[in-house]
PDB file of C-alpha atoms in Angstrom:
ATOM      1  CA  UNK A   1     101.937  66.714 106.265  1.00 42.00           C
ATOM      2  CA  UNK A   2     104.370  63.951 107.353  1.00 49.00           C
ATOM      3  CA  UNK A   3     104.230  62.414 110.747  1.00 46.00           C
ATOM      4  CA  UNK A   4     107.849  62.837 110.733  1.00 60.00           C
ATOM      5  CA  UNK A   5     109.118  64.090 114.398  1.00 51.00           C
ATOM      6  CA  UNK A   6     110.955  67.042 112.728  1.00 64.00           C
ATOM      7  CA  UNK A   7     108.206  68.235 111.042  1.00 61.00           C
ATOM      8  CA  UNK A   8     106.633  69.490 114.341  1.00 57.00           C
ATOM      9  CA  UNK A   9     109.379  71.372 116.290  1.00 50.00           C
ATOM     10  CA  UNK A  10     108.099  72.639 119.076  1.00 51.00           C
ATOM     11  CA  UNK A  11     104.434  72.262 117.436  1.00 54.00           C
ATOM     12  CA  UNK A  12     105.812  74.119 114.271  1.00 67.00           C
ATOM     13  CA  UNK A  13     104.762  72.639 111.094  1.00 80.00           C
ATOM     14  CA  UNK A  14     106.817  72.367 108.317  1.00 94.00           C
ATOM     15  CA  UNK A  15     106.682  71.260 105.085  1.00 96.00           C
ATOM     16  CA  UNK A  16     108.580  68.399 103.652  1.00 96.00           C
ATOM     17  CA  UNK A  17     109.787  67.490 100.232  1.00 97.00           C
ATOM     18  CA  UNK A  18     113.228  66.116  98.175  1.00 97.00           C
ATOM     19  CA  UNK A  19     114.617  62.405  99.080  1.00 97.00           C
ATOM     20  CA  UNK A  20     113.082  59.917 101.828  1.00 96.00           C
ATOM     21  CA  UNK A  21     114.364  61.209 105.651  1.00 95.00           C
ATOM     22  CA  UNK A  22     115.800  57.609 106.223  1.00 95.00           C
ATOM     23  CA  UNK A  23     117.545  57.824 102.738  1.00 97.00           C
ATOM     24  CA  UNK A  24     118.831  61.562 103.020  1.00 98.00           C
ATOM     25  CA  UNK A  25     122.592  62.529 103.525  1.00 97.00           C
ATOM     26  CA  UNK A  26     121.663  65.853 105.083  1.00 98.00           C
ATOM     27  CA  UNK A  27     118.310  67.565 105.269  1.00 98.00           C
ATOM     28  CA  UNK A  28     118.155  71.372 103.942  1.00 98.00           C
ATOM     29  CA  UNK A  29     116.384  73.959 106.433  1.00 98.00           C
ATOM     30  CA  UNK A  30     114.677  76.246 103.767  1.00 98.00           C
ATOM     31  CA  UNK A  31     113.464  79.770 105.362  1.00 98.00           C
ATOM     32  CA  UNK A  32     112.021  81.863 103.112  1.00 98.00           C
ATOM     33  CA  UNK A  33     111.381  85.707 102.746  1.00 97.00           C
ATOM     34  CA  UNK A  34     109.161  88.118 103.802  1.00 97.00           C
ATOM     35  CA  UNK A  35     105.666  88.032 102.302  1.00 96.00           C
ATOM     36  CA  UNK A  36     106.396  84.397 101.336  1.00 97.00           C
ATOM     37  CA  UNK A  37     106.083  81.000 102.450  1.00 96.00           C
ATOM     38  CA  UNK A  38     107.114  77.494 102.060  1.00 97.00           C
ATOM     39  CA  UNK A  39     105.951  76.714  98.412  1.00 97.00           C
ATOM     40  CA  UNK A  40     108.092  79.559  97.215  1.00 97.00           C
ATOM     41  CA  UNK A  41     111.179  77.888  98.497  1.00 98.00           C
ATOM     42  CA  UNK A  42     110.014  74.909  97.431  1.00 98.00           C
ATOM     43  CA  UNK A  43     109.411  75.904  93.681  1.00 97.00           C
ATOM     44  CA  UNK A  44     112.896  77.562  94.021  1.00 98.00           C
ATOM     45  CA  UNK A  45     114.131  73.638  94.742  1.00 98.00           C
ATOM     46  CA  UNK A  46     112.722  72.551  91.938  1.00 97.00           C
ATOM     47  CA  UNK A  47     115.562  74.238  89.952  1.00 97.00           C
ATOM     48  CA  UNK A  48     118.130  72.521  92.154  1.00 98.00           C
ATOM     49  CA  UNK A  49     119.739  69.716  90.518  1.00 94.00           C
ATOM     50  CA  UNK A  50     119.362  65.870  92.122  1.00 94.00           C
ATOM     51  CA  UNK A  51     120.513  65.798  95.337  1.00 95.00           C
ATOM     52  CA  UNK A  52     120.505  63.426  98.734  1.00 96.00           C
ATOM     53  CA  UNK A  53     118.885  65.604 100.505  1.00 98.00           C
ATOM     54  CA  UNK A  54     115.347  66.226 102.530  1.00 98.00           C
ATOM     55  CA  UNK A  55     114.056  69.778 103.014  1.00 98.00           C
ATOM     56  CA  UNK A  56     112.527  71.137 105.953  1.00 98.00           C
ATOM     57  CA  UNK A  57     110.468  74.577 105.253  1.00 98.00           C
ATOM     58  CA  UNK A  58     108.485  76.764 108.474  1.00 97.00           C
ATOM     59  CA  UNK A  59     106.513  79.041 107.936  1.00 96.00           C
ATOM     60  CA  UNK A  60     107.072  82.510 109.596  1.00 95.00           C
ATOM     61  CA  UNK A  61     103.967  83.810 111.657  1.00 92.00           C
ATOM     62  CA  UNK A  62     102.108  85.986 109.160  1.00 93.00           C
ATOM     63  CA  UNK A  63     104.869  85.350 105.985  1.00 95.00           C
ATOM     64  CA  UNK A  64     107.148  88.057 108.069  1.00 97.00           C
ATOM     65  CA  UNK A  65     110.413  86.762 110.277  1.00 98.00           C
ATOM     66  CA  UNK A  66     110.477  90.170 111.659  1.00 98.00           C
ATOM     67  CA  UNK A  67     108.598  93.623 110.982  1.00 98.00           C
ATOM     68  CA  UNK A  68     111.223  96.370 110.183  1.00 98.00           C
ATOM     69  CA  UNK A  69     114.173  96.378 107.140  1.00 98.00           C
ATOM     70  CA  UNK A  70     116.997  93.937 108.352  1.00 98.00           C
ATOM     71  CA  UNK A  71     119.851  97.095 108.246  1.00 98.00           C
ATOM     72  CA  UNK A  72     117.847  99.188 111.057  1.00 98.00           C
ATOM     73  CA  UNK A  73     118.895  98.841 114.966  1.00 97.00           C
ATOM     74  CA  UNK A  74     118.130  95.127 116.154  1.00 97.00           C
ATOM     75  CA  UNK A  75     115.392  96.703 119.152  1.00 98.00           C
ATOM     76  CA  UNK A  76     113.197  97.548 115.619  1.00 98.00           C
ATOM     77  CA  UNK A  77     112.992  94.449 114.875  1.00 98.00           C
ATOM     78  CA  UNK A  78     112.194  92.883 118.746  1.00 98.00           C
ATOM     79  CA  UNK A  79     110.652  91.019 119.939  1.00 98.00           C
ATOM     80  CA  UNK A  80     109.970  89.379 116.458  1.00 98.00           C
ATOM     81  CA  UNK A  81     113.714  89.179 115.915  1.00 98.00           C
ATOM     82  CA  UNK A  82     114.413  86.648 118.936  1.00 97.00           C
ATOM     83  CA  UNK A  83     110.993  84.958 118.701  1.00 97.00           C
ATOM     84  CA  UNK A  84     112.136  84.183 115.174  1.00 97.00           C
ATOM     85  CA  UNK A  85     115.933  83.040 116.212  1.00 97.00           C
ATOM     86  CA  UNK A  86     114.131  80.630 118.907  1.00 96.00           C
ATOM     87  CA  UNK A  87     111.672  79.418 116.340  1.00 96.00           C
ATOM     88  CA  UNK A  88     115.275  77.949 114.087  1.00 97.00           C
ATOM     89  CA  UNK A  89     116.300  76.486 117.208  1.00 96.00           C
ATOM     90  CA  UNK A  90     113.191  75.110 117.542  1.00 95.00           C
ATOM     91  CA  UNK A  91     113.292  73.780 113.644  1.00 96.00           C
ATOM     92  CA  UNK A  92     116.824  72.336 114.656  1.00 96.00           C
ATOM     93  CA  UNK A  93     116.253  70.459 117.497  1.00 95.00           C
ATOM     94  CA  UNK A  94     113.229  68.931 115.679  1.00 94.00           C
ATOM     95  CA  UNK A  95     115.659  67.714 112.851  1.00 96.00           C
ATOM     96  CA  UNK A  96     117.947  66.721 115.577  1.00 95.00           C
ATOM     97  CA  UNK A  97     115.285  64.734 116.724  1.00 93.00           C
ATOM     98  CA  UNK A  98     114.464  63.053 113.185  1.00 92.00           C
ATOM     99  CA  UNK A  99     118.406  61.719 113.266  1.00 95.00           C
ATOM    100  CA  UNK A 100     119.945  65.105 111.559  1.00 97.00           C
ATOM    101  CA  UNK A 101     122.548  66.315 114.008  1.00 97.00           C
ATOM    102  CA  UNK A 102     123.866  70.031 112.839  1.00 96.00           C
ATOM    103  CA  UNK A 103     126.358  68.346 110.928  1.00 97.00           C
ATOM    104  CA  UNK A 104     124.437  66.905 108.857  1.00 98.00           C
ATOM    105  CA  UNK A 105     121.952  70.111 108.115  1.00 98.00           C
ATOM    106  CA  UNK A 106     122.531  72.786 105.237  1.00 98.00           C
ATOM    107  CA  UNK A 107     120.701  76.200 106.193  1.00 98.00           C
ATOM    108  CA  UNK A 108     119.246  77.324 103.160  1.00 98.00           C
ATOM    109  CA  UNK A 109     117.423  81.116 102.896  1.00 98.00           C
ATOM    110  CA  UNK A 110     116.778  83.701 100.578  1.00 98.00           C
ATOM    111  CA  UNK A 111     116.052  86.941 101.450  1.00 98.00           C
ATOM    112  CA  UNK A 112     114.498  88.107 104.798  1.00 98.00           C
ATOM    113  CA  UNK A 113     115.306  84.221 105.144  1.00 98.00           C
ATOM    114  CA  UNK A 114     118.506  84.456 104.449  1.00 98.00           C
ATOM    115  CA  UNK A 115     119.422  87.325 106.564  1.00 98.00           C
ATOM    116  CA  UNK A 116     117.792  85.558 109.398  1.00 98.00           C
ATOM    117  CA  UNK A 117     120.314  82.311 108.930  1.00 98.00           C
ATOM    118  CA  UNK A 118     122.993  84.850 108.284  1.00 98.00           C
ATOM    119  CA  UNK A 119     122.563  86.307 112.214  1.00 98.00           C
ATOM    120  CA  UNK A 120     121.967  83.329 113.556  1.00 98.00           C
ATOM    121  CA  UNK A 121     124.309  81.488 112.120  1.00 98.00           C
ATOM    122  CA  UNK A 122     127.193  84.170 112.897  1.00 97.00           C
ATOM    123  CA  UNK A 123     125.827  84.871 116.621  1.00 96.00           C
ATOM    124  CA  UNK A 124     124.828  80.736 117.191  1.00 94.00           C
ATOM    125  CA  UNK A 125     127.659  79.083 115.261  1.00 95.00           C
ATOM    126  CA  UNK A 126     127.946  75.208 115.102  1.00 93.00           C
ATOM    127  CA  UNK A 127     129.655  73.080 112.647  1.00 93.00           C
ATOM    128  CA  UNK A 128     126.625  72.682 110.390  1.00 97.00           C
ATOM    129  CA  UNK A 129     126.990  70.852 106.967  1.00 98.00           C
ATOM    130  CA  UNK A 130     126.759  73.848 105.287  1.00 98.00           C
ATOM    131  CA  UNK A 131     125.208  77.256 104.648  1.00 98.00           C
ATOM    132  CA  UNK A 132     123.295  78.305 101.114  1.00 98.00           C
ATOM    133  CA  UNK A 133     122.362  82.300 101.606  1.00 98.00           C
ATOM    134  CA  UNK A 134     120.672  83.610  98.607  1.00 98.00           C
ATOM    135  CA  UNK A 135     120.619  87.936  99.071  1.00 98.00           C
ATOM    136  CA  UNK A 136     120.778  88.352 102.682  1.00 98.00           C
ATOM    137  CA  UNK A 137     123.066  89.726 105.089  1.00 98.00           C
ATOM    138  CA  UNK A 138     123.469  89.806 108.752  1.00 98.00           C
ATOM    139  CA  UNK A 139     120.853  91.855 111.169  1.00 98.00           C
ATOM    140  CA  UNK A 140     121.343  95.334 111.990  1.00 98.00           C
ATOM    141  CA  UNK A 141     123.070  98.551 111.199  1.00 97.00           C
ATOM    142  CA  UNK A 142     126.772  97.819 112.617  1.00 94.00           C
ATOM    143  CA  UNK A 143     129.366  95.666 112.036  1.00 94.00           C
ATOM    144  CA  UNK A 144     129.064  91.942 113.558  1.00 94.00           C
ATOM    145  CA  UNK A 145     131.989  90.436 114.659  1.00 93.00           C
ATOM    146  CA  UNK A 146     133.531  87.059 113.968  1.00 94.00           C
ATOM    147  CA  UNK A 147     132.911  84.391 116.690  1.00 94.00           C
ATOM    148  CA  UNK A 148     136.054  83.771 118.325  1.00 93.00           C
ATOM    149  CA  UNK A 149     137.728  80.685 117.762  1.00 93.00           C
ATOM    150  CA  UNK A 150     136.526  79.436 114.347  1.00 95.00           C
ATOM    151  CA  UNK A 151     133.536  77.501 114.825  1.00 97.00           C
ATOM    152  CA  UNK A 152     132.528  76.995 110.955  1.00 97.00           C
ATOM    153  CA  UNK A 153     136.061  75.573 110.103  1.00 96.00           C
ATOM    154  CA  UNK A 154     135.542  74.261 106.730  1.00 94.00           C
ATOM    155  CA  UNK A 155     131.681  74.233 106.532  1.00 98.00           C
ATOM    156  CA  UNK A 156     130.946  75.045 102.644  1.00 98.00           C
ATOM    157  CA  UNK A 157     129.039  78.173 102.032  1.00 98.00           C
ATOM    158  CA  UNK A 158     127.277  79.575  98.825  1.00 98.00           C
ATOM    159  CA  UNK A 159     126.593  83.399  99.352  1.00 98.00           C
ATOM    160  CA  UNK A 160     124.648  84.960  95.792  1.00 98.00           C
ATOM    161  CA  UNK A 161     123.569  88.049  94.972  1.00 98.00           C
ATOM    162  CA  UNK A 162     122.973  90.914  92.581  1.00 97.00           C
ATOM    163  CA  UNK A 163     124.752  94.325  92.820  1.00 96.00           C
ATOM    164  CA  UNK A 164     121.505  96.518  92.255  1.00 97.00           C
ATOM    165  CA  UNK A 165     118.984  94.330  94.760  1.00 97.00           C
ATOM    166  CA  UNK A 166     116.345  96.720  95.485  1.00 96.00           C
ATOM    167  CA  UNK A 167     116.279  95.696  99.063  1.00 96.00           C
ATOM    168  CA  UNK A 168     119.391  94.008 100.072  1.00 98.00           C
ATOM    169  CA  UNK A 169     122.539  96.480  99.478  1.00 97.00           C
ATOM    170  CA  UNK A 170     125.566  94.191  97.887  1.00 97.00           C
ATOM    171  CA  UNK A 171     127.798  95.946 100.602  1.00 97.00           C
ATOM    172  CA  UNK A 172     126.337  93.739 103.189  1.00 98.00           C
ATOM    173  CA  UNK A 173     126.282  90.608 101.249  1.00 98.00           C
ATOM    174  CA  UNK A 174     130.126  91.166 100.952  1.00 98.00           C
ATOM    175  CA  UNK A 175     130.190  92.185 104.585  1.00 98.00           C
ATOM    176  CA  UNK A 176     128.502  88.720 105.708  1.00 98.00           C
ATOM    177  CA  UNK A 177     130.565  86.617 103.167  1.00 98.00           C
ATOM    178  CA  UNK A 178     133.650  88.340 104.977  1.00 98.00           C
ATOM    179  CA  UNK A 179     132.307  87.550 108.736  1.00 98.00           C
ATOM    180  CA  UNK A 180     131.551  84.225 107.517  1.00 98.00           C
ATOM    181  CA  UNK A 181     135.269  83.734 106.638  1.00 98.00           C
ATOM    182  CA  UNK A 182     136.512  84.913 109.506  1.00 97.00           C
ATOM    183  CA  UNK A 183     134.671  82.338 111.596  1.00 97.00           C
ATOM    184  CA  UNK A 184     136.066  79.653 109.599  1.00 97.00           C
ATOM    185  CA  UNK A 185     133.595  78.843 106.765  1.00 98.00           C
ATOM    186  CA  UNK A 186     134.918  78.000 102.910  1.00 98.00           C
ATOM    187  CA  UNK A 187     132.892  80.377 101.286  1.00 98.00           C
ATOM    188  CA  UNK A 188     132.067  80.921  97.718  1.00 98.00           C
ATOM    189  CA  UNK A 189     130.682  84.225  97.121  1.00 98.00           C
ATOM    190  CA  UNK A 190     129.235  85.750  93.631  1.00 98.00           C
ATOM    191  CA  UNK A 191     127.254  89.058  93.239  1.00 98.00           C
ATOM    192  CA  UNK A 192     126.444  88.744  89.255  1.00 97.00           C
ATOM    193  CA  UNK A 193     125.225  91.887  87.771  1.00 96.00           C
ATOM    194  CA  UNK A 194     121.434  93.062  87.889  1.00 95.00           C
ATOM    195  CA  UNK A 195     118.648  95.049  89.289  1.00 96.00           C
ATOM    196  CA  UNK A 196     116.150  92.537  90.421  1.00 95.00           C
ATOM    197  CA  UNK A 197     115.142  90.643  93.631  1.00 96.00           C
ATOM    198  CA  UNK A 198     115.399  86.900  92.118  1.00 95.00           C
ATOM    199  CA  UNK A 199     117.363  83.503  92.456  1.00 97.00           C
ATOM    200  CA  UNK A 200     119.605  82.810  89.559  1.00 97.00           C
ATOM    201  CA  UNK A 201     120.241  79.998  87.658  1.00 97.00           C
ATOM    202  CA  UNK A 202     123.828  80.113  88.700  1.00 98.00           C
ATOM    203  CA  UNK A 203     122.855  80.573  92.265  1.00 98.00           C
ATOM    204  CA  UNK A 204     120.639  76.702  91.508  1.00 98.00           C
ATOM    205  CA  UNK A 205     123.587  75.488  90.273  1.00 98.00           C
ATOM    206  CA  UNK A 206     125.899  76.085  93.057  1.00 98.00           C
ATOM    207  CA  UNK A 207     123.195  75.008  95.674  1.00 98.00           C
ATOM    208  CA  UNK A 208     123.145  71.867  93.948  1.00 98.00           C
ATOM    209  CA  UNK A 209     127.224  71.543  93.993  1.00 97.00           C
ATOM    210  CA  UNK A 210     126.856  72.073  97.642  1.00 98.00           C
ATOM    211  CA  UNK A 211     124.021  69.545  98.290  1.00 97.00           C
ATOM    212  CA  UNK A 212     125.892  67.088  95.892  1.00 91.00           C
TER     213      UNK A 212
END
């Protein structure tokens, strides 16, 4: 484990990989899914192209962000929900720490991950360098309105999915990728066809247009 401030945020670990922290352009906040941990997210990397960047991977408390499926009513999912929400901040103002303001972070998550960055991005907004969310939608069974006044003008997002997902309904996916227009961001949003809970190739490729 580096002795890199931002790899202790608040006395969470995380684990580092990709281009040298003083060398980096931005550094990549990887949150993985439920049941997982860092070294799935960092395999997933591994099919990125080259790119500037460092990556920054917690671990949730027992693999699980929060206990309950993301589309049920937000108290299911407390207090997990907000301990988990700190815990980014947390993350954040470690990288902020390590010389990686917001703008120069890319919030990266797939799954339970991603719908985790999806909510807080849309209910914490800041001009971060961008946004990769790989099948995940915002928290919670009603609509989530756009933060007023366009906070993620032009920051580049990459929203993939598949239409059949066993877990994460494409309706939602669409839903976020709307929000997350609303608020501002450029957003690139495919839902390829296909029944099973994976990260495409074409979803790496993207990634790595956005990191490049």
């Amino acid at each position: 484990m580096s002795t890199d401030p931002a790899a202790r945020p608040g006395g969470l670990p995380m684990v580092q990989w990709g281009t040298a922290a003083e060398e980096a352009a931005v550094a990549v906040l990887a949150v993985h899914g439920r049941s997982q941990d860092p070294s799935f997210m960092r395999q997933v990397a591994q099919r990125f192209g080259p790119s500037p960047a460092r990556f920054y991977a917690p671990e949730a408390p027992g693999n699980s962000w929060y206990p309950r499926p993301f589309l049920e009513p937000l108290a299911a999912n407390q207090p997990d929900l907000d301990e988990s929400l700190r815990i980014l901040d947390g993350c954040l103002a470690g990288l902020a720490g390590a010389g990686f303001a917001p703008g120069r972070v890319v919030l990266w998550g797939f799954s339970q991950g991603a719908c985790l960055l999806s909510h807080y991005v849309l209910t914490s907004p800041r001009p971060f360098a961008g946004l990769i969310l790989f099948t995940g939608g915002y928290i919670g069974p009603e609509a989530l309105p756009a933060p007023a006044g366009k906070p993620l003008r032009a920051v580049p997002a990459v929203v993939r999915s598949v239409d059949q997902d066993p877990w994460v309904p494409s309706h939602r996916v669409r839903e976020t990728a709307a929000v997350l227009s609303r608020a501002g961001a450029e957003v690139d949003v495919r839902i390829d066809p296909g029944t099973e809970h994976i990260v495409t190739d074409e979803a790496c490729a993207a990634a790595t247009r956005l990191l490049a």
